[in-house]
Short mmCIF file of C-alpha atoms and ligand atoms in Angstrom, two decimals:
data_model
loop_
_atom_site.label_atom_id
_atom_site.label_comp_id
_atom_site.label_asym_id
_atom_site.label_seq_id
_atom_site.Cartn_x
_atom_site.Cartn_y
_atom_site.Cartn_z
CA MET A 1 -18.24 -27.09 22.01
CA LYS A 2 -18.25 -23.85 20.04
CA LYS A 3 -16.20 -24.22 16.88
CA VAL A 4 -13.88 -21.34 16.02
CA ALA A 5 -11.21 -20.61 13.40
CA ILE A 6 -8.08 -18.49 13.61
CA GLY A 7 -7.75 -15.87 10.87
CA ILE A 8 -4.38 -14.31 10.07
CA ASP A 9 -3.77 -11.66 7.45
CA ILE A 10 -0.21 -10.84 6.51
CA GLY A 11 -0.29 -7.31 5.15
CA GLY A 12 2.65 -5.27 3.92
CA THR A 13 2.83 -3.30 7.18
CA ASN A 14 0.93 -5.29 9.81
CA THR A 15 -0.20 -8.81 10.52
CA ALA A 16 -3.79 -9.11 11.78
CA ILE A 17 -4.69 -12.00 14.07
CA GLY A 18 -8.20 -12.90 15.17
CA VAL A 19 -10.50 -15.68 16.34
CA VAL A 20 -13.82 -16.00 14.50
CA ASP A 21 -16.86 -18.24 14.95
CA SER A 22 -18.76 -19.80 12.06
CA GLU A 23 -21.27 -16.92 11.98
CA GLY A 24 -18.52 -14.37 11.43
CA ASN A 25 -18.40 -12.96 14.96
CA VAL A 26 -14.88 -11.82 15.74
CA LEU A 27 -14.36 -13.18 19.28
CA TYR A 28 -10.86 -11.78 19.63
CA GLU A 29 -8.66 -9.52 17.58
CA ARG A 30 -5.12 -8.54 18.46
CA LYS A 31 -4.89 -4.77 18.93
CA PRO A 32 -2.63 -3.20 17.91
CA GLN A 33 -1.80 -5.53 15.05
CA MET A 34 1.55 -7.30 15.03
CA ALA A 35 4.24 -5.79 12.76
CA THR A 36 5.01 -7.68 9.53
CA PRO A 37 8.76 -7.99 8.84
CA GLN A 38 9.77 -5.24 6.45
CA LYS A 39 11.61 -5.47 3.15
CA MET A 40 14.26 -3.02 4.40
CA GLU A 41 15.30 -5.53 7.10
CA ASN A 42 16.86 -7.55 4.28
CA THR A 43 17.95 -5.00 1.69
CA HIS A 44 20.40 -7.37 -0.02
CA MET A 45 17.85 -10.18 0.06
CA THR A 46 20.24 -12.78 1.43
CA GLN A 47 19.02 -16.29 2.20
CA ALA A 48 20.58 -16.33 5.68
CA LEU A 49 18.86 -13.13 6.77
CA SER A 50 15.60 -14.24 5.17
CA ASP A 51 15.72 -17.49 7.20
CA SER A 52 16.48 -15.76 10.48
CA ILE A 53 13.76 -13.10 10.03
CA MET A 54 11.31 -15.84 9.10
CA SER A 55 12.12 -18.00 12.10
CA LYS A 56 11.63 -15.04 14.45
CA TYR A 57 8.36 -14.15 12.73
CA ILE A 58 7.03 -17.72 12.98
CA SER A 59 7.88 -17.89 16.66
CA SER A 60 6.16 -14.56 17.45
CA LEU A 61 3.14 -15.56 15.39
CA THR A 62 2.97 -18.86 17.25
CA SER A 63 2.95 -17.15 20.66
CA GLU A 64 0.37 -14.64 19.43
CA ILE A 65 -1.91 -17.43 18.19
CA LYS A 66 -1.59 -19.25 21.51
CA ALA A 67 -2.34 -16.03 23.39
CA ALA A 68 -5.39 -15.40 21.19
CA ILE A 69 -6.76 -18.87 21.92
CA GLU A 70 -6.19 -18.36 25.66
CA MET A 71 -8.02 -15.02 25.60
CA VAL A 72 -11.06 -16.59 23.95
CA LYS A 73 -10.95 -19.60 26.29
CA GLN A 74 -11.10 -17.31 29.30
CA ILE A 75 -14.48 -16.06 28.14
CA ASN A 76 -15.71 -19.37 26.74
CA PRO A 77 -13.76 -22.47 27.86
CA GLU A 78 -15.90 -24.62 25.56
CA ILE A 79 -14.26 -23.58 22.29
CA GLU A 80 -12.76 -25.93 19.76
CA VAL A 81 -10.22 -24.48 17.30
CA MET A 82 -10.76 -25.98 13.85
CA GLY A 83 -7.70 -24.54 12.17
CA ILE A 84 -5.70 -21.54 11.03
CA GLY A 85 -6.53 -19.70 7.82
CA ILE A 86 -3.90 -17.32 6.49
CA GLY A 87 -4.16 -14.57 3.88
CA ALA A 88 -0.79 -13.54 2.45
CA PRO A 89 0.70 -11.97 -0.66
CA ASN A 90 1.70 -14.45 -3.39
CA ALA A 91 0.29 -17.29 -1.32
CA ASN A 92 -0.19 -20.65 -2.99
CA TYR A 93 -3.19 -22.55 -1.66
CA TYR A 94 -2.04 -25.90 -3.07
CA SER A 95 1.45 -25.95 -1.60
CA GLY A 96 0.91 -23.65 1.40
CA THR A 97 3.84 -21.54 0.23
CA ILE A 98 4.47 -17.80 -0.06
CA GLU A 99 6.34 -17.37 -3.33
CA HIS A 100 8.59 -14.44 -4.23
CA ALA A 101 6.45 -11.86 -2.44
CA ALA A 102 7.78 -8.53 -3.70
CA ASN A 103 7.08 -6.50 -0.55
CA LEU A 104 8.38 -8.94 2.07
CA PRO A 105 12.02 -9.57 3.14
CA PHE A 106 11.79 -13.29 2.36
CA VAL A 107 13.79 -14.93 -0.43
CA GLY A 108 12.23 -17.40 -2.86
CA VAL A 109 9.57 -19.94 -1.92
CA ILE A 110 8.67 -20.18 1.78
CA ASN A 111 6.86 -23.25 3.16
CA PHE A 112 4.79 -21.05 5.40
CA ALA A 113 1.81 -23.31 6.16
CA SER A 114 4.03 -26.24 7.15
CA MET A 115 6.11 -24.05 9.49
CA ILE A 116 2.94 -22.99 11.30
CA GLU A 117 1.54 -26.51 11.18
CA ARG A 118 4.59 -27.87 12.96
CA ASN A 119 3.75 -25.69 15.98
CA PHE A 120 0.06 -26.65 15.97
CA PRO A 121 -0.07 -30.38 15.15
CA GLU A 122 -3.43 -30.62 16.94
CA PHE A 123 -5.25 -28.55 14.29
CA LYS A 124 -6.88 -30.25 11.35
CA PHE A 125 -6.34 -27.42 8.88
CA VAL A 126 -3.64 -24.83 8.31
CA LYS A 127 -4.42 -23.19 4.97
CA LEU A 128 -3.01 -20.29 3.02
CA THR A 129 -4.32 -18.17 0.18
CA ASN A 130 -3.89 -14.64 -1.12
CA ASP A 131 -5.88 -11.83 0.48
CA ALA A 132 -8.29 -11.28 -2.42
CA ASN A 133 -9.17 -14.98 -2.51
CA ALA A 134 -9.67 -14.89 1.24
CA ALA A 135 -11.95 -11.85 0.87
CA ALA A 136 -14.06 -13.74 -1.71
CA LEU A 137 -14.45 -16.67 0.69
CA GLY A 138 -15.32 -14.26 3.50
CA GLU A 139 -18.03 -12.68 1.33
CA MET A 140 -19.43 -16.11 0.51
CA ILE A 141 -19.42 -17.47 4.06
CA TYR A 142 -20.31 -14.40 6.12
CA GLY A 143 -21.19 -11.56 3.73
CA GLY A 144 -23.35 -10.50 0.80
CA ALA A 145 -22.58 -13.58 -1.31
CA LYS A 146 -24.16 -16.09 1.10
CA GLY A 147 -25.94 -18.68 -1.01
CA MET A 148 -24.24 -17.58 -4.26
CA LYS A 149 -22.30 -20.19 -6.19
CA ASN A 150 -20.82 -17.96 -8.89
CA PHE A 151 -19.47 -14.50 -8.23
CA ALA A 152 -16.34 -12.37 -8.44
CA MET A 153 -14.79 -10.22 -5.73
CA MET A 154 -12.65 -7.21 -6.61
CA THR A 155 -10.58 -5.77 -3.78
CA ILE A 156 -9.63 -2.21 -4.60
CA GLY A 157 -6.83 -1.04 -2.35
CA THR A 158 -3.23 -0.05 -3.06
CA GLY A 159 -3.46 -2.75 -5.71
CA LEU A 160 -6.42 -4.45 -7.35
CA GLY A 161 -6.95 -8.06 -6.34
CA SER A 162 -9.67 -10.48 -7.29
CA GLY A 163 -11.11 -13.75 -6.11
CA LEU A 164 -13.30 -15.80 -8.43
CA ILE A 165 -15.90 -18.23 -7.12
CA VAL A 166 -17.17 -20.80 -9.61
CA ASN A 167 -19.58 -23.59 -8.65
CA GLY A 168 -19.23 -22.65 -4.99
CA ASP A 169 -15.44 -22.77 -4.74
CA LEU A 170 -12.48 -20.53 -5.42
CA VAL A 171 -10.76 -20.87 -8.76
CA TYR A 172 -7.09 -21.55 -8.02
CA GLY A 173 -6.04 -22.71 -11.49
CA ALA A 174 -3.27 -25.10 -12.45
CA ASP A 175 -0.55 -23.57 -10.29
CA GLY A 176 -2.63 -21.92 -7.54
CA PHE A 177 -2.44 -18.31 -8.74
CA ALA A 178 -5.64 -17.92 -10.78
CA GLY A 179 -7.76 -14.79 -10.48
CA GLU A 180 -5.27 -12.01 -11.14
CA CYS A 181 -7.84 -9.72 -12.76
CA GLY A 182 -5.82 -6.68 -11.68
CA HIS A 183 -3.29 -7.55 -14.37
CA VAL A 184 -5.48 -7.80 -17.44
CA THR A 185 -4.45 -5.26 -20.09
CA VAL A 186 -6.95 -2.43 -20.35
CA VAL A 187 -4.79 0.09 -22.20
CA PRO A 188 -2.21 -1.39 -24.61
CA ASP A 189 1.25 -0.08 -23.64
CA GLY A 190 -0.40 2.17 -21.04
CA ARG A 191 0.75 3.08 -17.53
CA VAL A 192 3.47 1.05 -15.82
CA CYS A 193 1.88 -1.38 -13.35
CA GLY A 194 3.22 -2.44 -9.95
CA CYS A 195 4.03 -5.86 -11.48
CA GLY A 196 6.28 -4.27 -14.11
CA GLY A 197 3.79 -4.78 -16.95
CA ARG A 198 2.02 -2.00 -18.80
CA GLY A 199 -1.57 -0.84 -19.12
CA HIS A 200 -2.95 -3.23 -16.50
CA LEU A 201 -6.27 -2.67 -14.75
CA GLU A 202 -4.50 -2.17 -11.40
CA ALA A 203 -2.58 0.82 -12.80
CA TYR A 204 -5.94 2.59 -13.40
CA CYS A 205 -8.56 1.24 -11.02
CA SER A 206 -6.74 0.79 -7.71
CA ALA A 207 -6.41 3.56 -5.12
CA THR A 208 -2.98 4.21 -6.63
CA GLY A 209 -4.44 4.27 -10.15
CA ILE A 210 -7.11 6.76 -9.06
CA LYS A 211 -4.39 9.05 -7.68
CA ARG A 212 -2.52 8.88 -10.96
CA THR A 213 -5.68 9.82 -12.86
CA VAL A 214 -6.16 12.85 -10.58
CA TYR A 215 -2.78 14.32 -11.53
CA GLU A 216 -3.18 13.41 -15.18
CA LEU A 217 -6.43 15.42 -15.31
CA LEU A 218 -5.01 18.33 -13.31
CA ALA A 219 -2.21 18.54 -15.86
CA LYS A 220 -4.59 18.11 -18.80
CA TYR A 221 -6.83 21.01 -17.70
CA ASN A 222 -3.96 23.01 -16.20
CA ASP A 223 -6.34 23.28 -13.25
CA SER A 224 -4.93 24.95 -10.15
CA GLU A 225 -8.41 25.83 -8.83
CA SER A 226 -9.47 22.28 -8.08
CA PRO A 227 -9.06 21.50 -4.35
CA LEU A 228 -7.19 18.38 -5.48
CA ALA A 229 -4.41 20.56 -6.95
CA LYS A 230 -3.29 21.48 -3.44
CA ILE A 231 -2.81 17.89 -2.24
CA PRO A 232 0.66 16.32 -2.59
CA LEU A 233 0.82 12.86 -4.22
CA ASN A 234 1.67 11.01 -1.02
CA ASP A 235 -1.28 12.54 0.85
CA MET A 236 -3.90 11.90 -1.84
CA THR A 237 -6.54 9.26 -1.05
CA SER A 238 -9.75 7.99 -2.67
CA ARG A 239 -11.55 9.60 0.27
CA ILE A 240 -10.16 13.05 -0.61
CA VAL A 241 -11.24 12.58 -4.23
CA PHE A 242 -14.69 11.52 -3.02
CA ASP A 243 -15.02 14.59 -0.78
CA ALA A 244 -14.01 16.84 -3.68
CA ALA A 245 -16.60 15.18 -5.94
CA GLU A 246 -19.24 15.73 -3.24
CA LYS A 247 -18.38 19.44 -3.31
CA GLY A 248 -18.90 19.46 -7.08
CA ASP A 249 -15.28 19.45 -8.25
CA HIS A 250 -15.29 18.53 -11.94
CA VAL A 251 -11.83 16.91 -11.85
CA ALA A 252 -12.85 14.58 -9.02
CA LYS A 253 -16.08 13.64 -10.81
CA GLU A 254 -14.22 12.92 -14.03
CA VAL A 255 -11.67 10.80 -12.13
CA PHE A 256 -14.46 8.49 -10.98
CA GLN A 257 -16.06 8.52 -14.43
CA ILE A 258 -12.78 7.42 -16.07
CA THR A 259 -12.09 4.85 -13.34
CA GLY A 260 -15.61 3.42 -13.71
CA ASP A 261 -15.38 3.33 -17.52
CA ILE A 262 -12.21 1.27 -17.40
CA LEU A 263 -13.33 -0.96 -14.53
CA GLY A 264 -16.68 -1.64 -16.20
CA ARG A 265 -14.98 -2.68 -19.43
CA ALA A 266 -12.77 -5.12 -17.53
CA LEU A 267 -15.74 -6.46 -15.56
CA ALA A 268 -17.61 -7.08 -18.81
CA ASP A 269 -14.77 -9.43 -19.74
CA THR A 270 -15.01 -11.08 -16.32
CA VAL A 271 -18.71 -11.66 -17.01
CA HIS A 272 -17.94 -13.07 -20.46
CA TYR A 273 -15.54 -15.57 -18.91
CA LEU A 274 -17.50 -16.56 -15.82
CA SER A 275 -21.17 -15.54 -16.08
CA PRO A 276 -21.30 -14.64 -12.38
CA GLU A 277 -24.45 -13.73 -10.45
CA ALA A 278 -22.77 -10.68 -9.02
CA ILE A 279 -19.49 -8.81 -8.77
CA PHE A 280 -18.58 -7.40 -5.37
CA LEU A 281 -16.37 -4.35 -4.93
CA PHE A 282 -14.40 -4.05 -1.71
CA GLY A 283 -12.06 -1.38 -0.36
CA GLY A 284 -11.63 2.36 -0.03
CA ALA A 285 -12.53 3.23 -3.61
CA ALA A 286 -15.72 1.16 -3.38
CA ALA A 287 -16.73 3.43 -0.50
CA ALA A 288 -17.21 6.24 -3.06
CA GLY A 289 -20.68 4.77 -3.67
CA ASP A 290 -22.52 5.95 -6.78
CA TYR A 291 -19.52 7.94 -7.98
CA ILE A 292 -17.82 4.63 -8.76
CA PHE A 293 -20.70 2.12 -8.99
CA LYS A 294 -22.77 4.10 -11.52
CA PRO A 295 -20.13 4.61 -14.25
CA THR A 296 -18.81 1.08 -13.66
CA LYS A 297 -22.27 -0.45 -14.15
CA GLU A 298 -23.00 1.70 -17.24
CA SER A 299 -19.68 0.82 -18.80
CA MET A 300 -20.01 -2.89 -18.04
CA GLU A 301 -23.49 -3.02 -19.57
CA HIS A 302 -22.24 -1.15 -22.63
CA TYR A 303 -19.48 -3.68 -23.29
CA LEU A 304 -21.47 -6.82 -22.45
CA MET A 305 -22.80 -9.20 -25.08
CA PRO A 306 -26.59 -8.83 -25.25
CA VAL A 307 -27.16 -12.23 -23.64
CA PHE A 308 -25.54 -11.02 -20.40
CA ARG A 309 -27.07 -7.53 -20.20
CA ASN A 310 -29.02 -6.45 -17.11
CA LYS A 311 -28.34 -9.72 -15.33
CA VAL A 312 -25.18 -9.18 -13.32
CA LYS A 313 -25.28 -7.05 -10.17
CA ILE A 314 -22.35 -4.93 -9.05
CA LEU A 315 -22.58 -4.78 -5.26
CA PRO A 316 -20.61 -3.31 -2.38
CA SER A 317 -18.97 -5.91 -0.14
CA GLN A 318 -20.91 -6.59 3.06
CA LEU A 319 -17.74 -7.38 5.04
CA LYS A 320 -16.86 -4.75 7.61
CA GLU A 321 -13.61 -3.26 6.35
CA SER A 322 -11.84 -3.25 9.74
CA SER A 323 -12.23 -6.99 10.27
CA ALA A 324 -12.55 -8.16 6.63
CA ALA A 325 -8.99 -9.50 6.44
CA ILE A 326 -9.42 -11.71 9.51
CA LEU A 327 -12.88 -12.81 8.40
CA GLY A 328 -11.61 -13.75 4.94
CA ALA A 329 -8.66 -15.74 6.28
CA SER A 330 -10.81 -17.58 8.83
CA ALA A 331 -13.37 -18.40 6.11
CA LEU A 332 -10.74 -20.66 4.52
CA ILE A 333 -11.20 -23.04 7.45
CA TRP A 334 -15.01 -23.28 7.21
CA LYS A 335 -14.60 -23.91 3.48
CA GLU A 336 -12.08 -26.70 4.18
CA MET A 337 -14.47 -28.28 6.68
CA GLU A 338 -17.27 -28.14 4.12
CA LYS A 339 -14.98 -29.79 1.54
CA SER A 340 -13.90 -32.51 3.95
CA ARG A 341 -17.55 -33.35 4.70
CA SER A 342 -18.50 -33.77 1.04
ZN1 LIG B 401 0.19 -5.64 -13.51
#
C-alpha cells in the first residue's frame, strides 16, 4: 500500500485540496481551487449565518476530499490515506479550532477539525495549523530543511507569517499560537499593522509593507520619473518593484534595501531567541533574490551578538510556490505519524 496524506489550505480567496505522498509528490490537486466562503457573505457576522455557511462549506469540502481520493485510487488502487492536514488562518493545533479569523465569515471559535473528522472516522489523523506553521513543516519534510532540527520559516505574502522549528518540532506555545514573528515591533509607534497594532514587522516586510515603502519613497523624493510612480496602489506587486530594480530604478533598489534592513534586524532577534541553523524565506518577495537576501543578511549580521555571527544561513524556500500550501498542510500528517511512532 502506498501511504498518502490529504492537504487542504484554506486561503482568504480559495481553498486548495490535494493528495500528496510521503516524498512530496502531489498525486492530485483540485483545479481550479474551491472557493473559500467570503466575509461579505456574513456582513453582520451573525451566528446563524455563520453556522449555515460553515455547514455548507464542510459538506462541499467533504465531497471534494472524497472525489480527490477516488481520482487517486483510479490511478493507483493501492493507496492508503493516513489523514487530513489543514492549513487555515488563526488555526489552533491543540484544539483543532479556527478562532476569530478576521477574513472569514465565521463567528467565534469553530471546531473545524472535529467537523471534518466526523465525516472521515476511518482516518487516524485530522490536524489543523496555521499556514506559516504548515509551510515550516513542509520545508522540513519535503524541502530545504530536510534533516534540520532547528530553523525558522518566514512566509512573506500579503502578511508576514512564521513557523518556528525547535528540536525537530513546531513551537506551538501554551495556547497554540506561538510564532507570530510578523507582529514583533520593529518601529515604535510606526505604521498601522493589519492586526491593529503599530510598527510591526508585517507592516514593513510583507508584500503590502513593500508597497507602502514604495509610495513613501516616491513622496520623499517627489519622484515622478521612477517607473513605479505610474503604478496605482492596487496594481503594485513585489514583482513590479523587482523588475524596476533590475532596470536600475533607485527607488526600487532602496525599497529592497530598507525592507532588508528591517527584516534582518528582526531576524537577528529570532536568532537570539532560537539559535536556528537557518532561516528560510518563502513567498513573492523572497523571489526578488539578492535584492532582498543581501541587505537582509548584512543587516542580520550587523545586529547579531558576536557569538552568532556568520553561522546562520538565510535561504530561499525549496517548496514550489504553486503547491507549497498543499505540501505544507499534508506534512502535518507525516509529522503526526512520526510522533505517534516515537
Ligand atoms: Zn501586527
